[in-house]
Every structure is written in structure tokens, then in C-alpha cells.
mmCIF file of C-alpha atoms in Angstrom:
data_model
loop_
_atom_site.group_PDB
_atom_site.id
_atom_site.type_symbol
_atom_site.label_atom_id
_atom_site.label_comp_id
_atom_site.label_asym_id
_atom_site.label_seq_id
_atom_site.Cartn_x
_atom_site.Cartn_y
_atom_site.Cartn_z
ATOM 1 C CA UNK A 20 -26.479 -9.901 -10.876
ATOM 2 C CA UNK A 21 -25.219 -12.066 -8.063
ATOM 3 C CA UNK A 22 -23.042 -10.970 -4.992
ATOM 4 C CA UNK A 23 -21.561 -13.494 -2.577
ATOM 5 C CA UNK A 24 -18.677 -13.499 0.228
ATOM 6 C CA UNK A 25 -16.359 -15.815 0.242
ATOM 7 C CA UNK A 26 -16.163 -19.181 1.665
ATOM 8 C CA UNK A 27 -13.175 -21.048 1.729
ATOM 9 C CA UNK A 28 -13.038 -22.881 -1.226
ATOM 10 C CA UNK A 29 -10.008 -25.412 -1.633
ATOM 11 C CA UNK A 30 -7.796 -24.524 -3.528
ATOM 12 C CA UNK A 31 -4.660 -26.377 -5.463
ATOM 13 C CA UNK A 32 -1.871 -26.242 -8.683
ATOM 14 C CA UNK A 33 -4.675 -27.832 -10.709
ATOM 15 C CA UNK A 34 -7.345 -25.516 -9.710
ATOM 16 C CA UNK A 35 -5.224 -22.835 -10.544
ATOM 17 C CA UNK A 36 -5.101 -24.082 -14.167
ATOM 18 C CA UNK A 37 -8.905 -24.211 -14.500
ATOM 19 C CA UNK A 38 -9.176 -20.831 -13.324
ATOM 20 C CA UNK A 39 -7.066 -19.292 -15.378
ATOM 21 C CA UNK A 40 -8.853 -20.869 -18.311
ATOM 22 C CA UNK A 41 -11.838 -20.057 -17.146
ATOM 23 C CA UNK A 42 -11.749 -16.918 -16.454
ATOM 24 C CA UNK A 43 -9.631 -15.496 -19.439
ATOM 25 C CA UNK A 44 -12.055 -17.309 -21.500
ATOM 26 C CA UNK A 45 -14.679 -15.333 -20.455
ATOM 27 C CA UNK A 46 -12.663 -12.088 -19.684
ATOM 28 C CA UNK A 47 -11.461 -12.086 -23.194
ATOM 29 C CA UNK A 48 -15.439 -12.310 -24.301
ATOM 30 C CA UNK A 49 -15.891 -9.703 -22.196
ATOM 31 C CA UNK A 50 -13.012 -7.775 -23.581
ATOM 32 C CA UNK A 51 -14.349 -7.560 -27.115
ATOM 33 C CA UNK A 52 -17.807 -6.780 -25.811
ATOM 34 C CA UNK A 53 -19.609 -10.471 -26.657
ATOM 35 C CA UNK A 54 -21.667 -11.566 -23.161
ATOM 36 C CA UNK A 55 -22.109 -15.494 -23.121
ATOM 37 C CA UNK A 56 -25.234 -16.524 -23.494
ATOM 38 C CA UNK A 57 -27.145 -16.033 -20.320
ATOM 39 C CA UNK A 58 -24.084 -15.000 -18.688
ATOM 40 C CA UNK A 59 -24.850 -13.448 -15.089
ATOM 41 C CA UNK A 60 -21.878 -11.167 -13.462
ATOM 42 C CA UNK A 61 -21.042 -12.074 -10.392
ATOM 43 C CA UNK A 62 -19.269 -9.737 -7.828
ATOM 44 C CA UNK A 63 -17.357 -11.857 -4.690
ATOM 45 C CA UNK A 64 -15.841 -10.115 -1.934
ATOM 46 C CA UNK A 65 -13.507 -10.784 0.492
ATOM 47 C CA UNK A 66 -11.665 -8.933 3.703
ATOM 48 C CA UNK A 67 -8.973 -10.768 6.072
ATOM 49 C CA UNK A 68 -6.146 -9.737 8.135
ATOM 50 C CA UNK A 69 -3.013 -9.288 6.290
ATOM 51 C CA UNK A 70 0.314 -6.866 7.080
ATOM 52 C CA UNK A 71 -1.209 -5.403 10.164
ATOM 53 C CA UNK A 72 -3.993 -4.258 8.465
ATOM 54 C CA UNK A 73 -6.963 -5.470 6.670
ATOM 55 C CA UNK A 74 -7.393 -6.536 2.826
ATOM 56 C CA UNK A 75 -10.446 -5.858 1.186
ATOM 57 C CA UNK A 76 -11.340 -7.600 -2.269
ATOM 58 C CA UNK A 77 -14.192 -7.072 -4.902
ATOM 59 C CA UNK A 78 -13.873 -9.466 -8.323
ATOM 60 C CA UNK A 79 -16.636 -8.863 -10.763
ATOM 61 C CA UNK A 80 -16.762 -11.536 -13.405
ATOM 62 C CA UNK A 81 -19.427 -13.641 -15.418
ATOM 63 C CA UNK A 82 -18.374 -16.925 -13.506
ATOM 64 C CA UNK A 83 -18.919 -17.218 -9.572
ATOM 65 C CA UNK A 84 -16.706 -20.046 -8.566
ATOM 66 C CA UNK A 85 -13.933 -19.098 -10.811
ATOM 67 C CA UNK A 86 -14.286 -15.555 -9.003
ATOM 68 C CA UNK A 87 -14.246 -17.197 -5.634
ATOM 69 C CA UNK A 88 -10.818 -19.333 -6.782
ATOM 70 C CA UNK A 89 -9.580 -16.101 -8.047
ATOM 71 C CA UNK A 90 -10.342 -14.025 -4.463
ATOM 72 C CA UNK A 91 -8.423 -17.223 -2.787
ATOM 73 C CA UNK A 92 -5.753 -17.499 -5.055
ATOM 74 C CA UNK A 93 -4.515 -14.185 -4.757
ATOM 75 C CA UNK A 94 -5.081 -13.824 -1.070
ATOM 76 C CA UNK A 95 -2.643 -17.093 -1.057
ATOM 77 C CA UNK A 96 -0.099 -14.767 -3.307
ATOM 78 C CA UNK A 97 -0.715 -11.826 -0.796
ATOM 79 C CA UNK A 98 -0.390 -13.952 2.232
ATOM 80 C CA UNK A 99 3.319 -15.393 0.527
ATOM 81 C CA UNK A 100 4.690 -11.645 0.623
ATOM 82 C CA UNK A 101 3.356 -11.366 4.172
ATOM 83 C CA UNK A 102 5.826 -14.353 5.247
ATOM 84 C CA UNK A 103 8.543 -12.413 3.625
ATOM 85 C CA UNK A 104 7.929 -8.427 4.551
ATOM 86 C CA UNK A 105 5.608 -8.432 7.554
ATOM 87 C CA UNK A 106 8.237 -7.041 10.662
ATOM 88 C CA UNK A 107 5.380 -7.915 12.989
ATOM 89 C CA UNK A 108 5.840 -11.981 12.097
ATOM 90 C CA UNK A 109 9.961 -12.907 13.747
ATOM 91 C CA UNK A 110 10.957 -15.369 11.063
ATOM 92 C CA UNK A 111 9.702 -13.548 8.131
ATOM 93 C CA UNK A 112 13.046 -12.077 5.913
ATOM 94 C CA UNK A 113 12.850 -8.433 6.182
ATOM 95 C CA UNK A 114 12.682 -9.610 10.462
ATOM 96 C CA UNK A 115 15.732 -11.549 9.998
ATOM 97 C CA UNK A 116 17.460 -9.042 8.085
ATOM 98 C CA UNK A 117 16.711 -6.647 11.091
ATOM 99 C CA UNK A 118 17.836 -9.324 13.581
ATOM 100 C CA UNK A 119 21.793 -9.975 12.401
ATOM 101 C CA UNK A 120 21.758 -7.629 9.505
ATOM 102 C CA UNK A 121 22.451 -9.748 6.185
ATOM 103 C CA UNK A 122 19.976 -12.740 4.461
ATOM 104 C CA UNK A 123 21.464 -14.336 2.299
ATOM 105 C CA UNK A 124 19.768 -15.294 -0.800
ATOM 106 C CA UNK A 125 17.090 -12.379 -0.731
ATOM 107 C CA UNK A 126 14.083 -13.180 -2.152
ATOM 108 C CA UNK A 127 12.436 -10.941 -5.216
ATOM 109 C CA UNK A 128 10.101 -9.733 -3.365
ATOM 110 C CA UNK A 129 12.467 -8.488 -0.714
ATOM 111 C CA UNK A 130 14.603 -7.126 -3.446
ATOM 112 C CA UNK A 131 12.135 -5.759 -5.081
ATOM 113 C CA UNK A 132 11.105 -3.298 -2.118
ATOM 114 C CA UNK A 133 14.064 -2.314 -1.390
ATOM 115 C CA UNK A 134 14.615 -1.230 -4.662
ATOM 116 C CA UNK A 135 11.749 0.794 -5.061
ATOM 117 C CA UNK A 136 12.235 2.178 -1.525
ATOM 118 C CA UNK A 137 15.496 3.341 -2.968
ATOM 119 C CA UNK A 138 13.951 5.052 -5.882
ATOM 120 C CA UNK A 139 11.161 6.601 -3.702
ATOM 121 C CA UNK A 140 13.875 8.142 -1.273
ATOM 122 C CA UNK A 141 16.106 9.193 -3.829
ATOM 123 C CA UNK A 142 12.734 11.460 -5.819
ATOM 124 C CA UNK A 143 12.185 13.033 -2.287
ATOM 125 C CA UNK A 144 15.818 13.997 -1.277
ATOM 126 C CA UNK A 145 15.366 11.239 1.861
ATOM 127 C CA UNK A 146 12.038 12.558 2.946
ATOM 128 C CA UNK A 147 10.920 8.571 2.646
ATOM 129 C CA UNK A 148 13.545 6.459 3.753
ATOM 130 C CA UNK A 149 12.660 2.884 5.220
ATOM 131 C CA UNK A 150 15.980 2.320 7.563
ATOM 132 C CA UNK A 151 13.654 5.169 9.808
ATOM 133 C CA UNK A 152 12.458 2.253 12.495
ATOM 134 C CA UNK A 153 15.172 2.949 15.324
ATOM 135 C CA UNK A 154 13.776 6.371 15.498
ATOM 136 C CA UNK A 155 10.086 4.816 15.132
ATOM 137 C CA UNK A 156 10.606 2.550 18.095
ATOM 138 C CA UNK A 157 11.990 5.613 20.102
ATOM 139 C CA UNK A 158 7.630 6.254 20.319
ATOM 140 C CA UNK A 159 6.617 2.943 21.484
ATOM 141 C CA UNK A 160 6.210 4.346 24.695
ATOM 142 C CA UNK A 161 3.783 6.584 26.395
ATOM 143 C CA UNK A 162 7.117 8.940 27.119
ATOM 144 C CA UNK A 163 8.424 11.424 24.146
ATOM 145 C CA UNK A 164 12.070 10.816 23.366
ATOM 146 C CA UNK A 165 15.123 12.835 24.687
ATOM 147 C CA UNK A 166 17.336 14.616 22.566
ATOM 148 C CA UNK A 167 20.195 12.680 22.821
ATOM 149 C CA UNK A 168 18.302 9.375 21.811
ATOM 150 C CA UNK A 169 17.009 10.800 18.881
ATOM 151 C CA UNK A 170 20.528 11.820 18.054
ATOM 152 C CA UNK A 171 21.939 8.203 18.754
ATOM 153 C CA UNK A 172 18.919 6.665 16.827
ATOM 154 C CA UNK A 173 19.437 9.260 13.925
ATOM 155 C CA UNK A 174 23.190 7.942 12.902
ATOM 156 C CA UNK A 175 21.426 4.505 12.470
ATOM 157 C CA UNK A 176 19.202 5.882 9.375
ATOM 158 C CA UNK A 177 20.812 5.729 6.081
ATOM 159 C CA UNK A 178 18.995 4.256 2.744
ATOM 160 C CA UNK A 179 22.232 4.595 0.977
ATOM 161 C CA UNK A 180 23.800 2.172 4.125
ATOM 162 C CA UNK A 181 21.644 -1.060 2.439
ATOM 163 C CA UNK A 182 23.097 -2.949 0.458
ATOM 164 C CA UNK A 183 21.843 -5.978 -1.912
ATOM 165 C CA UNK A 184 22.586 -8.191 -4.412
ATOM 166 C CA UNK A 185 21.082 -11.762 -5.829
ATOM 167 C CA UNK A 186 23.106 -13.418 -3.074
ATOM 168 C CA UNK A 187 22.679 -11.160 0.085
ATOM 169 C CA UNK A 188 20.919 -8.275 1.710
ATOM 170 C CA UNK A 189 23.277 -6.204 4.486
ATOM 171 C CA UNK A 190 23.276 -3.077 6.206
ATOM 172 C CA UNK A 191 26.601 -1.622 6.067
ATOM 173 C CA UNK A 192 26.320 -0.550 9.591
ATOM 174 C CA UNK A 193 25.553 -2.422 13.203
ATOM 175 C CA UNK A 194 22.343 -1.827 14.712
ATOM 176 C CA UNK A 195 20.204 -0.798 11.695
ATOM 177 C CA UNK A 196 16.734 -1.919 11.031
ATOM 178 C CA UNK A 197 14.305 -1.427 8.704
ATOM 179 C CA UNK A 198 9.745 -1.229 8.513
ATOM 180 C CA UNK A 199 8.345 -1.267 4.842
ATOM 181 C CA UNK A 200 4.859 -0.062 6.675
ATOM 182 C CA UNK A 201 4.905 3.098 4.604
ATOM 183 C CA UNK A 202 5.366 0.845 1.303
ATOM 184 C CA UNK A 203 4.659 -2.660 2.213
ATOM 185 C CA UNK A 204 0.408 -2.202 1.551
ATOM 186 C CA UNK A 205 1.014 -0.793 -1.468
ATOM 187 C CA UNK A 206 3.577 -3.273 -2.542
ATOM 188 C CA UNK A 207 1.025 -6.254 -1.413
ATOM 189 C CA UNK A 208 -1.729 -5.118 -3.027
ATOM 190 C CA UNK A 209 0.118 -4.933 -6.616
ATOM 191 C CA UNK A 210 1.054 -8.547 -6.450
ATOM 192 C CA UNK A 211 -2.804 -9.393 -5.540
ATOM 193 C CA UNK A 212 -3.667 -7.346 -8.786
ATOM 194 C CA UNK A 213 -1.146 -8.679 -10.363
ATOM 195 C CA UNK A 214 -2.235 -12.187 -10.195
ATOM 196 C CA UNK A 215 -6.123 -11.146 -10.953
ATOM 197 C CA UNK A 216 -5.056 -9.939 -14.077
ATOM 198 C CA UNK A 217 -2.673 -13.210 -14.878
ATOM 199 C CA UNK A 218 -5.953 -15.007 -14.012
ATOM 200 C CA UNK A 219 -8.066 -12.822 -17.082
ATOM 201 C CA UNK A 220 -10.033 -10.753 -13.746
ATOM 202 C CA UNK A 221 -10.043 -7.073 -15.112
ATOM 203 C CA UNK A 222 -12.769 -5.558 -12.990
ATOM 204 C CA UNK A 223 -11.495 -5.616 -9.488
ATOM 205 C CA UNK A 224 -11.122 -3.584 -6.257
ATOM 206 C CA UNK A 225 -7.972 -4.413 -4.351
ATOM 207 C CA UNK A 226 -7.446 -2.280 -1.022
ATOM 208 C CA UNK A 227 -5.080 -2.835 2.112
ATOM 209 C CA UNK A 228 -5.574 -0.172 4.684
ATOM 210 C CA UNK A 229 -6.552 2.578 2.343
ATOM 211 C CA UNK A 230 -4.273 1.904 -0.271
ATOM 212 C CA UNK A 231 -5.627 0.634 -3.196
ATOM 213 C CA UNK A 232 -5.959 -0.370 -6.920
ATOM 214 C CA UNK A 233 -9.093 -0.316 -9.190
ATOM 215 C CA UNK A 234 -8.933 -1.997 -12.819
ATOM 216 C CA UNK A 235 -11.955 -1.922 -15.106
ATOM 217 C CA UNK A 236 -15.448 -0.789 -13.524
ATOM 218 C CA UNK A 237 -18.524 -2.626 -11.459
ATOM 219 C CA UNK A 238 -21.018 -4.121 -13.421
ATOM 220 C CA UNK A 239 -23.272 -2.564 -15.858
ATOM 221 C CA UNK A 240 -20.273 -0.504 -16.668
ATOM 222 C CA UNK A 241 -20.376 1.669 -13.342
ATOM 223 C CA UNK A 242 -17.377 3.209 -12.598
ATOM 224 C CA UNK A 243 -15.683 2.634 -8.844
ATOM 225 C CA UNK A 244 -16.257 5.529 -6.332
ATOM 226 C CA UNK A 245 -12.936 5.577 -4.214
ATOM 227 C CA UNK A 246 -13.871 8.217 -1.015
ATOM 228 C CA UNK A 247 -11.075 10.720 -0.252
ATOM 229 C CA UNK A 248 -11.353 10.883 3.603
ATOM 230 C CA UNK A 249 -11.589 13.749 5.623
ATOM 231 C CA UNK A 250 -8.459 13.746 7.738
ATOM 232 C CA UNK A 251 -10.366 15.774 10.914
ATOM 233 C CA UNK A 252 -13.977 13.423 10.646
ATOM 234 C CA UNK A 253 -15.193 16.107 13.702
ATOM 235 C CA UNK A 254 -15.554 18.887 10.303
ATOM 236 C CA UNK A 255 -18.688 19.078 8.692
ATOM 237 C CA UNK A 256 -16.890 18.811 5.338
ATOM 238 C CA UNK A 257 -18.125 16.343 3.232
ATOM 239 C CA UNK A 258 -15.574 13.428 1.948
ATOM 240 C CA UNK A 259 -14.315 13.703 -1.302
ATOM 241 C CA UNK A 260 -15.276 11.201 -3.678
ATOM 242 C CA UNK A 261 -13.096 10.246 -7.269
ATOM 243 C CA UNK A 262 -15.123 8.307 -9.705
ATOM 244 C CA UNK A 263 -12.461 5.652 -11.454
ATOM 245 C CA UNK A 264 -13.207 3.961 -14.473
ATOM 246 C CA UNK A 265 -9.575 2.998 -15.402
ATOM 247 C CA UNK A 266 -6.732 1.314 -13.527
ATOM 248 C CA UNK A 267 -5.809 3.521 -10.901
ATOM 249 C CA UNK A 268 -3.292 3.201 -8.125
ATOM 250 C CA UNK A 269 -4.581 5.375 -4.861
ATOM 251 C CA UNK A 270 -2.758 5.797 -1.052
ATOM 252 C CA UNK A 271 -3.416 7.869 1.513
ATOM 253 C CA UNK A 272 -1.574 8.905 4.324
ATOM 254 C CA UNK A 273 -2.419 10.448 7.055
ATOM 255 C CA UNK A 274 -1.604 12.220 10.984
ATOM 256 C CA UNK A 275 -5.332 10.463 12.188
ATOM 257 C CA UNK A 276 -4.153 6.786 11.475
ATOM 258 C CA UNK A 277 -2.314 6.655 14.417
ATOM 259 C CA UNK A 278 -1.074 9.241 16.894
ATOM 260 C CA UNK A 279 0.926 9.105 20.182
ATOM 261 C CA UNK A 280 -0.211 12.421 20.961
ATOM 262 C CA UNK A 281 -3.854 13.843 21.607
ATOM 263 C CA UNK A 282 -3.464 16.736 19.171
ATOM 264 C CA UNK A 283 -1.980 14.797 16.763
ATOM 265 C CA UNK A 284 1.745 16.650 16.936
ATOM 266 C CA UNK A 285 3.196 13.157 16.982
ATOM 267 C CA UNK A 286 2.288 10.274 15.131
ATOM 268 C CA UNK A 287 3.642 7.174 13.496
ATOM 269 C CA UNK A 288 4.730 9.495 10.238
ATOM 270 C CA UNK A 289 8.283 10.311 11.075
ATOM 271 C CA UNK A 290 10.702 12.801 9.221
ATOM 272 C CA UNK A 291 14.131 10.375 8.752
ATOM 273 C CA UNK A 292 16.389 13.597 9.128
ATOM 274 C CA UNK A 293 14.700 15.212 12.510
ATOM 275 C CA UNK A 294 13.021 11.794 14.215
ATOM 276 C CA UNK A 295 9.989 14.055 14.721
ATOM 277 C CA UNK A 296 7.016 14.086 13.287
ATOM 278 C CA UNK A 297 6.460 16.735 10.271
ATOM 279 C CA UNK A 298 4.407 19.626 11.282
ATOM 280 C CA UNK A 299 2.170 20.685 7.953
ATOM 281 C CA UNK A 300 0.129 18.298 6.810
ATOM 282 C CA UNK A 301 -2.761 16.500 7.995
ATOM 283 C CA UNK A 302 -3.136 13.349 4.945
ATOM 284 C CA UNK A 303 -1.707 13.154 1.675
ATOM 285 C CA UNK A 304 -3.673 11.373 -1.188
ATOM 286 C CA UNK A 305 -1.115 9.991 -4.205
ATOM 287 C CA UNK A 306 -2.155 8.270 -7.508
ATOM 288 C CA UNK A 307 0.531 6.573 -9.366
ATOM 289 C CA UNK A 308 1.868 3.818 -11.742
ATOM 290 C CA UNK A 309 1.962 1.301 -8.577
ATOM 291 C CA UNK A 310 0.267 1.320 -5.128
ATOM 292 C CA UNK A 311 3.579 0.576 -3.712
ATOM 293 C CA UNK A 312 4.800 4.184 -5.250
ATOM 294 C CA UNK A 313 1.555 5.860 -4.398
ATOM 295 C CA UNK A 314 2.437 4.432 -0.786
ATOM 296 C CA UNK A 315 5.251 5.625 -0.787
ATOM 297 C CA UNK A 316 4.926 8.762 -2.482
ATOM 298 C CA UNK A 317 1.909 9.317 -0.050
ATOM 299 C CA UNK A 318 4.275 8.970 3.161
ATOM 300 C CA UNK A 319 6.915 11.336 1.252
ATOM 301 C CA UNK A 320 4.626 14.030 0.865
ATOM 302 C CA UNK A 321 3.679 13.918 4.712
ATOM 303 C CA UNK A 322 7.056 14.711 5.393
ATOM 304 C CA UNK A 323 7.515 17.159 2.532
ATOM 305 C CA UNK A 324 4.877 19.259 2.971
ATOM 306 C CA UNK A 325 2.752 21.016 0.678
ATOM 307 C CA UNK A 326 5.169 23.095 -1.804
ATOM 308 C CA UNK A 327 8.537 20.396 -1.787
ATOM 309 C CA UNK A 328 5.367 17.686 -2.525
ATOM 310 C CA UNK A 329 3.951 19.672 -5.036
ATOM 311 C CA UNK A 330 6.888 20.213 -6.657
ATOM 312 C CA UNK A 331 8.387 16.609 -6.419
ATOM 313 C CA UNK A 332 4.970 14.930 -8.015
ATOM 314 C CA UNK A 333 4.594 17.430 -10.460
ATOM 315 C CA UNK A 334 8.001 15.833 -12.097
ATOM 316 C CA UNK A 335 6.898 12.572 -12.198
ATOM 317 C CA UNK A 336 5.100 10.950 -14.530
ATOM 318 C CA UNK A 337 1.922 9.932 -14.050
ATOM 319 C CA UNK A 338 1.665 10.716 -10.166
ATOM 320 C CA UNK A 339 -0.676 13.254 -9.054
ATOM 321 C CA UNK A 340 -1.462 14.687 -5.238
ATOM 322 C CA UNK A 341 -3.959 15.827 -3.148
ATOM 323 C CA UNK A 342 -2.509 17.241 0.056
ATOM 324 C CA UNK A 343 -4.443 18.658 3.111
ATOM 325 C CA UNK A 344 -3.073 20.742 5.602
ATOM 326 C CA UNK A 345 -3.430 20.635 9.494
ATOM 327 C CA UNK A 346 -6.303 23.557 9.112
ATOM 328 C CA UNK A 347 -7.984 21.810 5.914
ATOM 329 C CA UNK A 348 -6.604 23.682 3.176
ATOM 330 C CA UNK A 349 -6.058 21.586 0.298
ATOM 331 C CA UNK A 350 -2.864 21.697 -2.378
ATOM 332 C CA UNK A 351 -3.285 19.315 -5.385
ATOM 333 C CA UNK A 352 -1.022 18.999 -8.505
ATOM 334 C CA UNK A 353 -2.312 20.084 -11.923
ATOM 335 C CA UNK A 354 -3.459 16.987 -13.232
ATOM 336 C CA UNK A 355 -5.292 15.604 -9.976
ATOM 337 C CA UNK A 356 -8.817 14.907 -10.587
ATOM 338 C CA UNK A 357 -11.651 14.447 -7.826
#
């Protein structure tokens, strides 16, 4: 087995087609239990900053060059998505929607994430809402917002006030704005995994800021080991570890990731209905059919609290959760395994 960290291979359409042929053939042989003569499994790792967080990739396959090029193709696609959906890029499609209240001919990525965000909002009774940005912006200064400021901003929060078609995406009310921070990392991971699957790679790990998808296994059939972080690292409790050998999407949301006060009572997760940080949970880890869905549901679970979040997850097919409150008590759905 060899392992390498990616350099910066050149990438173009011809090379892309070569990757498909090489990776697809190799993956097919492995799928049927046929190992090419003297094939040595390779592992390629790469990290890159994107969407305001760190992207980490691990790709395993029989051909090192194909692995390297597969990583490059994946990062290329993820970069394209970032150019559309990052609110931190002034000319992104999302930033233009926030600035003007409307964009024409919205991209497939924007329409997809608006649709998924709406589905999560509906499933969680509005605990998740991408129009929460006016409330989140109130915490950009050192001073906590006043009740008057919260009341004004709450009037701009309503996920049902976004409308879109193939020709147009727009806000129904002036002054609205959105953030996909609570679902965008998951979406960008899903897009990266889709590229690797198209190229024939099935033993992969793709992660963005703790939200991840694993598929297949490590070389020699070893399962992926995924840690569930203790939300209070100063506590002596050990990290829980999940051993995964099937395609699994996992996302974690927590008050420790970005806070506005030292006691973590005020943090980056905002209840869109109150404008305040929810008081009960320290972290929520969710598994779901896609990383974007897991990402959105984990954020919503933080807002809902343990009782409502567990009830929500139990009604959703192939979704499970582990919730940890501020006293480190754990709550699990019936099917969550760790």
C-alpha cells in the first residue's frame, strides 16, 4: 500500500475521460473481487480551504495517478459550487440574491439547496430556516442585540417567503437575506462524493468542517473510524468512535464551534423564531441519506432541543441522531449506533 498527499496535477477534459476509464475499470474489478495483477492499493489525501472551512479528502484506489486526478476533479467541482453558494464571496450567486433580492436563471445548485432547505424547514416546523441571516448579523458586534433589534430582524425571517423557478429566484420581502452555512457544507460534500462515484471511486472519505460522507472501506477492508467529538473538551469523557463500512453521511452541529459569549449561551446557532441561541443542547450529530440533509437536521436539532429533535428524527426514514446536552447527558434515536 502506498500513500501520498496530492501535488497539483494538471486537469482538463481529455484527462477527465482518461480518469473515468482507468478508475472505472479498476473499481469494477475490485467490486467483483478480482484484484489486478500486482495491484498495490493507494491512498491519496488532500486538504483545502473552501466555503469558510477546511475540506479533507481521502481517496483509495488501485492506480495512484487516477486517485490524484480524481481528487483534483472533485475539488474542481466543489470549487464551482463554492463560487455559487458562498455568502463570503461578493459575486457569488447567493450574494447577488442577498444584495438585489432577485437573480435570474438560478443555477441548479441554488435551486437544489433552496428546495432541500425548504424540506428541512417543513420537517422541523421552522426550526431550520436559511433566511435567519438578518438575525445572525445582529451578533456581528461585541454587544448583544436589543429586543427592538430582534423584533425588527425577526420580521425578515420566513423560509416560505422565498420563491423560485427555473427562470427566477426572489424574496417576497425587501431586506431579506439567506445563509446556507447550516446546510451548504453538507451540500458541497455531496457534490464532491458524486464526482468520485462517477469516476468509479467507492472507497472514499470527503469532509467539510466535520460534516462528512464515507463510502466503502480503507485498504485491506478496514472500516472507517469516525469520532463524535466531546462538546466540552475540558471534560475527561472520551470521544465516541463509530466504525463505518457502508456509505454513511454524518453531520454535527454544536455550540462550541463559534460562540459570542464565554459561557456559550450565545452562539452561532440561532432559533429563527426567537433570534436567540437555543439553551438545551451542546451538540447534535445526525446520520441521513445525504450530508446536506444531515447538516440541516443537525442544525435544526440544536434549535428543537432533545425531546422534539428525537421525535422529528424518529419519523424520518434512514435518519438517526445522537444529542448531547450542556451537562453531557446523551439522547439517541432508536437506531443510532456508536
